[in-house]
Amino acid sequence: MNEMYLKFPSLSENEVFARNAVAAFVLPLNPTLTELSDVKTAVSEAVTNAIVHGYGGAAEGWIELKCRTDGDLLEIEVADRGRGIEDVARALTPFFTTLPGEERSGMGFTIMQTFMSGFSVSSAPGEGTRVKMSKRFGELEANAG
Amino acid sequence: MNLQGSRRGDNLYIYLSGELDEHSVAKVRERADKLIDDNAGLSRAVFNLAGLRFMDSTGIGFLIGRYKRLKKYGMDMYLENPDAGADKVLSISGLYSLMPKI
Ligand SMILES: Nc1ncnc2c1ncn2[C@@H]1O[C@H](COP(=O)(O)OP(=O)(O)OP(=O)(O)O)[C@@H](O)[C@H]1O
Ligand SMILES: [Mg+2]
């Protein structure tokens, strides 16, 4: 079992840092290139959402990233204390975005759900958003992926 | 993140390299749009993704944005050589129906 915890300000240059830190953390689990790429993409989605939506693009808040490995399972939590999501079910709908004018496609949550083995999000307006994801390494690739 | 363009015959080739995310997108967006504007009148633009080592949903938004700009000029858009990671993101979002992979 292993754990790590990172806390960084909501600056967009931390997107590359966050996804590569998680990638380095899971290397001992011998992920395939596809698994590694899935995890990096999902982390990038969650961290980008915290920066762009949670804190509205201003470097005004902190993002917490927790990772835990147990056997061949990786658990990830990405949390912000930003504006939160009013209607989580609607936010999870493919192509739903509240920022269409900024070239957002509304695919971030769909990608997290598709690329990871487990996914959940809890959020409340004014309180922030917490995304939990897990990935089991060595799982057979689903056809749908 | 880097972007280079070249013109061959009736095609505008745009080569992307590096990691495309929300941090790096602004710079390439501006350069891609300038290339497109300067080459309006060609019949198509081919985005070559061979050098792209990472792309998330920000890349989808970027590509759709350029697609819309090209459409205004009556130009078609195609994608070339995405790596396995980019290919997965592009497939899931259905982008190939707008901009076929060649
Ligand atoms: N951390 C967050 N804080 C506040 N709102 C969020 C957060 N994450 C997501 N949302 C809301 O959920 C919507 C959907 O998120 P999703 O990542 O699927 O799409 P997007 O970020 O809008 O577009 P894309 O990810 O394709 O660039 C967002 O438009 C936003 O309204
Ligand atoms: Mg998003």
GROMACS .gro file of N, CA, C and O in nm, chain B:
model
  408
  146MET      N    1   0.433   2.300  -2.628
  146MET     CA    2   0.336   2.286  -2.737
  146MET      C    3   0.382   2.368  -2.856
  146MET      O    4   0.413   2.486  -2.841
  147ASN      N    5   0.387   2.305  -2.972
  147ASN     CA    6   0.431   2.376  -3.091
  147ASN      C    7   0.338   2.350  -3.210
  147ASN      O    8   0.268   2.248  -3.212
  148LEU      N    9   0.337   2.442  -3.303
  148LEU     CA   10   0.251   2.428  -3.419
  148LEU      C   11   0.325   2.481  -3.542
  148LEU      O   12   0.382   2.589  -3.539
  149GLN      N   13   0.324   2.401  -3.649
  149GLN     CA   14   0.386   2.446  -3.772
  149GLN      C   15   0.295   2.421  -3.891
  149GLN      O   16   0.222   2.322  -3.891
  150GLY      N   17   0.302   2.508  -3.986
  150GLY     CA   18   0.216   2.491  -4.103
  150GLY      C   19   0.296   2.483  -4.231
  150GLY      O   20   0.406   2.536  -4.240
  151SER      N   21   0.240   2.410  -4.327
  151SER     CA   22   0.300   2.415  -4.460
  151SER      C   23   0.190   2.392  -4.563
  151SER      O   24   0.089   2.328  -4.534
  152ARG      N   25   0.214   2.445  -4.681
  152ARG     CA   26   0.113   2.438  -4.784
  152ARG      C   27   0.165   2.349  -4.897
  152ARG      O   28   0.277   2.368  -4.944
  153ARG      N   29   0.084   2.251  -4.933
  153ARG     CA   30   0.123   2.165  -5.045
  153ARG      C   31   0.004   2.149  -5.136
  153ARG      O   32  -0.098   2.093  -5.095
  154GLY      N   33   0.017   2.202  -5.256
  154GLY     CA   34  -0.094   2.196  -5.350
  154GLY      C   35  -0.213   2.270  -5.292
  154GLY      O   36  -0.202   2.385  -5.250
  155ASP      N   37  -0.324   2.199  -5.284
  155ASP     CA   38  -0.447   2.260  -5.238
  155ASP      C   39  -0.472   2.233  -5.090
  155ASP      O   40  -0.580   2.257  -5.038
  156ASN      N   41  -0.367   2.180  -5.021
  156ASN     CA   42  -0.383   2.142  -4.881
  156ASN      C   43  -0.299   2.228  -4.788
  156ASN      O   44  -0.183   2.259  -4.818
  157LEU      N   45  -0.359   2.262  -4.674
  157LEU     CA   46  -0.284   2.326  -4.567
  157LEU      C   47  -0.254   2.218  -4.463
  157LEU      O   48  -0.346   2.156  -4.410
  158TYR      N   49  -0.127   2.192  -4.435
  158TYR     CA   50  -0.089   2.095  -4.333
  158TYR      C   51  -0.053   2.169  -4.205
  158TYR      O   52   0.024   2.265  -4.207
  159ILE      N   53  -0.112   2.124  -4.094
  159ILE     CA   54  -0.080   2.184  -3.965
  159ILE      C   55  -0.027   2.075  -3.873
  159ILE      O   56  -0.096   1.976  -3.845
  160TYR      N   57   0.099   2.090  -3.831
  160TYR     CA   58   0.164   1.990  -3.748
  160TYR      C   59   0.163   2.035  -3.603
  160TYR      O   60   0.215   2.141  -3.570
  161LEU      N   61   0.103   1.952  -3.516
  161LEU     CA   62   0.100   1.983  -3.373
  161LEU      C   63   0.201   1.894  -3.301
  161LEU      O   64   0.210   1.774  -3.330
  162SER      N   65   0.274   1.951  -3.207
  162SER     CA   66   0.364   1.867  -3.127
  162SER      C   67   0.367   1.916  -2.983
  162SER      O   68   0.343   2.033  -2.955
  163GLY      N   69   0.393   1.821  -2.891
  163GLY     CA   70   0.398   1.853  -2.749
  163GLY      C   71   0.273   1.807  -2.677
  163GLY      O   72   0.206   1.713  -2.721
  164GLU      N   73   0.238   1.873  -2.568
  164GLU     CA   74   0.123   1.834  -2.487
  164GLU      C   75   0.016   1.942  -2.496
  164GLU      O   76   0.040   2.057  -2.460
  165LEU      N   77  -0.101   1.904  -2.545
  165LEU     CA   78  -0.209   2.000  -2.564
  165LEU      C   79  -0.306   1.993  -2.446
  165LEU      O   80  -0.376   1.894  -2.427
  166ASP      N   81  -0.305   2.098  -2.365
  166ASP     CA   82  -0.400   2.107  -2.255
  166ASP      C   83  -0.445   2.252  -2.240
  166ASP      O   84  -0.409   2.338  -2.320
  167GLU      N   85  -0.522   2.278  -2.136
  167GLU     CA   86  -0.580   2.410  -2.115
  167GLU      C   87  -0.470   2.517  -2.099
  167GLU      O   88  -0.488   2.632  -2.137
  168HIS      N   89  -0.353   2.475  -2.048
  168HIS     CA   90  -0.245   2.571  -2.030
  168HIS      C   91  -0.180   2.609  -2.163
  168HIS      O   92  -0.144   2.723  -2.185
  169SER      N   93  -0.163   2.510  -2.250
  169SER     CA   94  -0.086   2.535  -2.372
  169SER      C   95  -0.173   2.576  -2.491
  169SER      O   96  -0.121   2.617  -2.594
  170VAL      N   97  -0.305   2.565  -2.478
  170VAL     CA   98  -0.390   2.579  -2.596
  170VAL      C   99  -0.396   2.721  -2.653
  170VAL      O  100  -0.404   2.739  -2.775
  171ALA      N  101  -0.386   2.822  -2.567
  171ALA     CA  102  -0.407   2.960  -2.615
  171ALA      C  103  -0.311   2.997  -2.727
  171ALA      O  104  -0.351   3.053  -2.829
  172LYS      N  105  -0.185   2.961  -2.707
  172LYS     CA  106  -0.080   2.996  -2.803
  172LYS      C  107  -0.106   2.930  -2.940
  172LYS      O  108  -0.096   2.994  -3.044
  173VAL      N  109  -0.137   2.800  -2.937
  173VAL     CA  110  -0.155   2.731  -3.066
  173VAL      C  111  -0.287   2.770  -3.133
  173VAL      O  112  -0.300   2.766  -3.255
  174ARG      N  113  -0.384   2.809  -3.053
  174ARG     CA  114  -0.512   2.852  -3.109
  174ARG      C  115  -0.490   2.974  -3.199
  174ARG      O  116  -0.536   2.979  -3.313
  175GLU      N  117  -0.416   3.068  -3.146
  175GLU     CA  118  -0.389   3.192  -3.219
  175GLU      C  119  -0.311   3.163  -3.348
  175GLU      O  120  -0.342   3.215  -3.454
  176ARG      N  121  -0.209   3.076  -3.337
  176ARG     CA  122  -0.126   3.048  -3.454
  176ARG      C  123  -0.201   2.967  -3.559
  176ARG      O  124  -0.184   2.987  -3.678
  177ALA      N  125  -0.284   2.875  -3.512
  177ALA     CA  126  -0.363   2.795  -3.607
  177ALA      C  127  -0.459   2.886  -3.683
  177ALA      O  128  -0.474   2.876  -3.806
  178ASP      N  129  -0.523   2.977  -3.611
  178ASP     CA  130  -0.620   3.065  -3.677
  178ASP      C  131  -0.553   3.157  -3.778
  178ASP      O  132  -0.609   3.186  -3.883
  179LYS      N  133  -0.433   3.202  -3.748
  179LYS     CA  134  -0.362   3.288  -3.842
  179LYS      C  135  -0.328   3.209  -3.969
  179LYS      O  136  -0.347   3.257  -4.080
  180LEU      N  137  -0.280   3.086  -3.950
  180LEU     CA  138  -0.249   3.000  -4.066
  180LEU      C  139  -0.373   2.977  -4.152
  180LEU      O  140  -0.367   2.983  -4.276
  181ILE      N  141  -0.485   2.951  -4.085
  181ILE     CA  142  -0.609   2.926  -4.159
  181ILE      C  143  -0.651   3.052  -4.235
  181ILE      O  144  -0.681   3.046  -4.355
  182ASP      N  145  -0.648   3.166  -4.168
  182ASP     CA  146  -0.686   3.291  -4.234
  182ASP      C  147  -0.595   3.321  -4.353
  182ASP      O  148  -0.642   3.364  -4.459
  183ASP      N  149  -0.465   3.298  -4.335
  183ASP     CA  150  -0.369   3.326  -4.442
  183ASP      C  151  -0.385   3.230  -4.561
  183ASP      O  152  -0.334   3.259  -4.669
  184ASN      N  153  -0.446   3.114  -4.536
  184ASN     CA  154  -0.458   3.015  -4.643
  184ASN      C  155  -0.602   2.987  -4.683
  184ASN      O  156  -0.632   2.885  -4.745
  185ALA      N  157  -0.690   3.080  -4.647
  185ALA     CA  158  -0.830   3.064  -4.685
  185ALA      C  159  -0.837   3.056  -4.837
  185ALA      O  160  -0.765   3.126  -4.906
  186GLY      N  161  -0.922   2.967  -4.888
  186GLY     CA  162  -0.927   2.952  -5.032
  186GLY      C  163  -0.870   2.818  -5.076
  186GLY      O  164  -0.905   2.768  -5.183
  187LEU      N  165  -0.784   2.757  -4.994
  187LEU     CA  166  -0.743   2.620  -5.021
  187LEU      C  167  -0.863   2.529  -4.995
  187LEU      O  168  -0.960   2.570  -4.931
  188SER      N  169  -0.856   2.404  -5.041
  188SER     CA  170  -0.976   2.323  -5.025
  188SER      C  171  -0.980   2.245  -4.894
  188SER      O  172  -1.087   2.211  -4.846
  189ARG      N  173  -0.863   2.217  -4.835
  189ARG     CA  174  -0.872   2.147  -4.708
  189ARG      C  175  -0.753   2.168  -4.617
  189ARG      O  176  -0.645   2.206  -4.663
  190ALA      N  177  -0.774   2.143  -4.487
  190ALA     CA  178  -0.667   2.150  -4.388
  190ALA      C  179  -0.651   2.013  -4.325
  190ALA      O  180  -0.749   1.948  -4.289
  191VAL      N  181  -0.526   1.968  -4.315
  191VAL     CA  182  -0.495   1.840  -4.253
  191VAL      C  183  -0.415   1.865  -4.127
  191VAL      O  184  -0.307   1.923  -4.132
  192PHE      N  185  -0.472   1.826  -4.012
  192PHE     CA  186  -0.401   1.840  -3.885
  192PHE      C  187  -0.323   1.712  -3.859
  192PHE      O  188  -0.382   1.605  -3.842
  193ASN      N  189  -0.191   1.723  -3.857
  193ASN     CA  190  -0.107   1.607  -3.830
  193ASN      C  191  -0.073   1.603  -3.681
  193ASN      O  192  -0.012   1.695  -3.627
  194LEU      N  193  -0.116   1.494  -3.615
  194LEU     CA  194  -0.104   1.487  -3.469
  194LEU      C  195   0.012   1.397  -3.425
  194LEU      O  196   0.023   1.361  -3.308
  195ALA      N  197   0.098   1.358  -3.519
  195ALA     CA  198   0.204   1.261  -3.487
  195ALA      C  199   0.291   1.305  -3.369
  195ALA      O  200   0.333   1.223  -3.288
  196GLY      N  201   0.316   1.433  -3.357
  196GLY     CA  202   0.404   1.481  -3.250
  196GLY      C  203   0.333   1.512  -3.120
  196GLY      O  204   0.394   1.557  -3.023
  197LEU      N  205   0.202   1.487  -3.118
  197LEU     CA  206   0.124   1.522  -2.999
  197LEU      C  207   0.137   1.409  -2.896
  197LEU      O  208   0.091   1.298  -2.916
  198ARG      N  209   0.200   1.441  -2.782
  198ARG     CA  210   0.224   1.337  -2.681
  198ARG      C  211   0.112   1.328  -2.578
  198ARG      O  212   0.102   1.232  -2.503
  199PHE      N  213   0.028   1.432  -2.572
  199PHE     CA  214  -0.084   1.430  -2.477
  199PHE      C  215  -0.195   1.520  -2.527
  199PHE      O  216  -0.169   1.628  -2.582
  200MET      N  217  -0.318   1.477  -2.505
  200MET     CA  218  -0.432   1.561  -2.539
  200MET      C  219  -0.551   1.520  -2.452
  200MET      O  220  -0.576   1.401  -2.435
  201ASP      N  221  -0.621   1.617  -2.395
  201ASP     CA  222  -0.744   1.585  -2.319
  201ASP      C  223  -0.862   1.657  -2.385
  201ASP      O  224  -0.853   1.697  -2.502
  202SER      N  225  -0.972   1.677  -2.313
  202SER     CA  226  -1.090   1.734  -2.377
  202SER      C  227  -1.066   1.878  -2.425
  202SER      O  228  -1.139   1.926  -2.513
  203THR      N  229  -0.966   1.944  -2.371
  203THR     CA  230  -0.932   2.077  -2.422
  203THR      C  231  -0.897   2.068  -2.570
  203THR      O  232  -0.928   2.159  -2.649
  204GLY      N  233  -0.835   1.958  -2.609
  204GLY     CA  234  -0.800   1.936  -2.749
  204GLY      C  235  -0.922   1.920  -2.837
  204GLY      O  236  -0.923   1.964  -2.953
  205ILE      N  237  -1.028   1.858  -2.782
  205ILE     CA  238  -1.153   1.845  -2.858
  205ILE      C  239  -1.208   1.983  -2.889
  205ILE      O  240  -1.244   2.013  -3.003
  206GLY      N  241  -1.214   2.067  -2.785
  206GLY     CA  242  -1.265   2.203  -2.803
  206GLY      C  243  -1.181   2.280  -2.904
  206GLY      O  244  -1.234   2.352  -2.989
  207PHE      N  245  -1.049   2.262  -2.896
  207PHE     CA  246  -0.958   2.329  -2.989
  207PHE      C  247  -0.986   2.286  -3.133
  207PHE      O  248  -0.998   2.369  -3.223
  208LEU      N  249  -0.999   2.155  -3.155
  208LEU     CA  250  -1.020   2.105  -3.291
  208LEU      C  251  -1.156   2.147  -3.346
  208LEU      O  252  -1.168   2.188  -3.462
  209ILE      N  253  -1.260   2.143  -3.263
  209ILE     CA  254  -1.392   2.187  -3.309
  209ILE      C  255  -1.390   2.337  -3.343
  209ILE      O  256  -1.451   2.380  -3.442
  210GLY      N  257  -1.319   2.414  -3.264
  210GLY     CA  258  -1.307   2.557  -3.291
  210GLY      C  259  -1.244   2.584  -3.427
  210GLY      O  260  -1.290   2.671  -3.503
  211ARG      N  261  -1.137   2.509  -3.459
  211ARG     CA  262  -1.072   2.527  -3.590
  211ARG      C  263  -1.161   2.476  -3.702
  211ARG      O  264  -1.164   2.532  -3.810
  212TYR      N  265  -1.234   2.366  -3.675
  212TYR     CA  266  -1.329   2.312  -3.773
  212TYR      C  267  -1.431   2.419  -3.814
  212TYR      O  268  -1.459   2.438  -3.933
  213LYS      N  269  -1.484   2.490  -3.715
  213LYS     CA  270  -1.584   2.593  -3.744
  213LYS      C  271  -1.525   2.707  -3.825
  213LYS      O  272  -1.589   2.761  -3.916
  214ARG      N  273  -1.402   2.743  -3.796
  214ARG     CA  274  -1.336   2.850  -3.870
  214ARG      C  275  -1.312   2.807  -4.015
  214ARG      O  276  -1.335   2.885  -4.108
  215LEU      N  277  -1.268   2.683  -4.034
  215LEU     CA  278  -1.244   2.632  -4.169
  215LEU      C  279  -1.374   2.626  -4.250
  215LEU      O  280  -1.376   2.656  -4.369
  216LYS      N  281  -1.481   2.585  -4.183
  216LYS     CA  282  -1.612   2.576  -4.250
  216LYS      C  283  -1.653   2.711  -4.309
  216LYS      O  284  -1.709   2.717  -4.418
  217LYS      N  285  -1.624   2.818  -4.235
  217LYS     CA  286  -1.659   2.952  -4.283
  217LYS      C  287  -1.594   2.981  -4.418
  217LYS      O  288  -1.646   3.054  -4.500
  218TYR      N  289  -1.474   2.925  -4.436
  218TYR     CA  290  -1.402   2.943  -4.563
  218TYR      C  291  -1.434   2.832  -4.663
  218TYR      O  292  -1.370   2.821  -4.767
  219GLY      N  293  -1.527   2.744  -4.625
  219GLY     CA  294  -1.560   2.633  -4.714
  219GLY      C  295  -1.452   2.527  -4.723
  219GLY      O  296  -1.443   2.453  -4.820
  220MET      N  297  -1.366   2.519  -4.619
  220MET     CA  298  -1.257   2.421  -4.621
  220MET      C  299  -1.291   2.299  -4.536
  220MET      O  300  -1.350   2.312  -4.429
  221ASP      N  301  -1.253   2.182  -4.585
  221ASP     CA  302  -1.272   2.058  -4.508
  221ASP      C  303  -1.154   2.037  -4.415
  221ASP      O  304  -1.045   2.088  -4.438
  222MET      N  305  -1.181   1.958  -4.310
  222MET     CA  306  -1.075   1.933  -4.211
  222MET      C  307  -1.054   1.783  -4.195
  222MET      O  308  -1.150   1.706  -4.192
  223TYR      N  309  -0.927   1.744  -4.186
  223TYR     CA  310  -0.892   1.603  -4.166
  223TYR      C  311  -0.788   1.590  -4.056
  223TYR      O  312  -0.715   1.685  -4.028
  224LEU      N  313  -0.784   1.472  -3.995
  224LEU     CA  314  -0.684   1.444  -3.891
  224LEU      C  315  -0.596   1.330  -3.938
  224LEU      O  316  -0.641   1.239  -4.007
  225GLU      N  317  -0.470   1.338  -3.896
  225GLU     CA  318  -0.371   1.240  -3.941
  225GLU      C  319  -0.283   1.198  -3.825
  225GLU      O  320  -0.242   1.282  -3.743
  226ASN      N  321  -0.254   1.069  -3.815
  226ASN     CA  322  -0.154   1.015  -3.722
  226ASN      C  323  -0.170   1.046  -3.573
  226ASN      O  324  -0.072   1.077  -3.507
  227PRO      N  325  -0.290   1.036  -3.516
  227PRO     CA  326  -0.299   1.053  -3.371
  227PRO      C  327  -0.236   0.931  -3.303
  227PRO      O  328  -0.242   0.821  -3.359
  228ASP      N  329  -0.174   0.948  -3.186
  228ASP     CA  330  -0.124   0.831  -3.114
  228ASP      C  331  -0.243   0.763  -3.045
  228ASP      O  332  -0.357   0.811  -3.053
  229ALA      N  333  -0.217   0.650  -2.978
  229ALA     CA  334  -0.328   0.571  -2.924
  229ALA      C  335  -0.411   0.651  -2.823
  229ALA      O  336  -0.534   0.642  -2.820
  230GLY      N  337  -0.343   0.733  -2.742
  230GLY     CA  338  -0.414   0.812  -2.641
  230GLY      C  339  -0.506   0.915  -2.704
  230GLY      O  340  -0.623   0.928  -2.667
  231ALA      N  341  -0.453   0.990  -2.799
  231ALA     CA  342  -0.534   1.092  -2.867
  231ALA      C  343  -0.647   1.025  -2.944
  231ALA      O  344  -0.760   1.075  -2.947
  232ASP      N  345  -0.617   0.910  -3.004
  232ASP     CA  346  -0.718   0.840  -3.083
  232ASP      C  347  -0.839   0.802  -2.997
  232ASP      O  348  -0.954   0.812  -3.041
  233LYS      N  349  -0.811   0.761  -2.873
  233LYS     CA  350  -0.919   0.722  -2.782
  233LYS      C  351  -1.009   0.842  -2.748
  233LYS      O  352  -1.132   0.832  -2.751
  234VAL      N  353  -0.945   0.955  -2.719
  234VAL     CA  354  -1.020   1.078  -2.688
  234VAL      C  355  -1.102   1.122  -2.810
  234VAL      O  356  -1.220   1.159  -2.798
  235LEU      N  357  -1.043   1.115  -2.927
  235LEU     CA  358  -1.111   1.159  -3.050
  235LEU      C  359  -1.227   1.066  -3.085
  235LEU      O  360  -1.333   1.112  -3.129
  236SER      N  361  -1.208   0.935  -3.065
  236SER     CA  362  -1.314   0.840  -3.097
  236SER      C  363  -1.433   0.858  -3.005
  236SER      O  364  -1.548   0.864  -3.050
  237ILE      N  365  -1.405   0.865  -2.873
  237ILE     CA  366  -1.513   0.877  -2.775
  237ILE      C  367  -1.599   1.000  -2.799
  237ILE      O  368  -1.721   0.997  -2.782
  238SER      N  369  -1.535   1.109  -2.844
  238SER     CA  370  -1.611   1.232  -2.861
  238SER      C  371  -1.677   1.241  -2.998
  238SER      O  372  -1.744   1.339  -3.027
  239GLY      N  373  -1.656   1.139  -3.081
  239GLY     CA  374  -1.722   1.138  -3.211
  239GLY      C  375  -1.666   1.237  -3.311
  239GLY      O  376  -1.731   1.271  -3.410
  240LEU      N  377  -1.545   1.284  -3.285
  240LEU     CA  378  -1.489   1.389  -3.370
  240LEU      C  379  -1.462   1.346  -3.514
  240LEU      O  380  -1.469   1.428  -3.606
  241TYR      N  381  -1.435   1.217  -3.531
  241TYR     CA  382  -1.402   1.170  -3.666
  241TYR      C  383  -1.518   1.184  -3.764
  241TYR      O  384  -1.498   1.179  -3.885
  242SER      N  385  -1.640   1.200  -3.712
  242SER     CA  386  -1.751   1.219  -3.806
  242SER      C  387  -1.749   1.360  -3.864
  242SER      O  388  -1.801   1.385  -3.973
  243LEU      N  389  -1.688   1.455  -3.792
  243LEU     CA  390  -1.673   1.591  -3.845
  243LEU      C  391  -1.545   1.605  -3.927
  243LEU      O  392  -1.541   1.673  -4.029
  244MET      N  393  -1.439   1.545  -3.873
  244MET     CA  394  -1.306   1.558  -3.935
  244MET      C  395  -1.245   1.420  -3.946
  244MET      O  396  -1.183   1.371  -3.852
  245PRO      N  397  -1.266   1.353  -4.061
  245PRO     CA  398  -1.223   1.214  -4.074
  245PRO      C  399  -1.073   1.196  -4.055
  245PRO      O  400  -0.993   1.286  -4.083
  246LYS      N  401  -1.040   1.077  -4.006
  246LYS     CA  402  -0.898   1.039  -3.994
  246LYS      C  403  -0.854   0.984  -4.129
  246LYS      O  404  -0.922   0.899  -4.186
  247ILE      N  405  -0.742   1.033  -4.179
  247ILE     CA  406  -0.695   0.983  -4.310
  247ILE      C  407  -0.560   0.914  -4.295
  247ILE      O  408  -0.495   0.926  -4.194
   0.00000   0.00000   0.00000
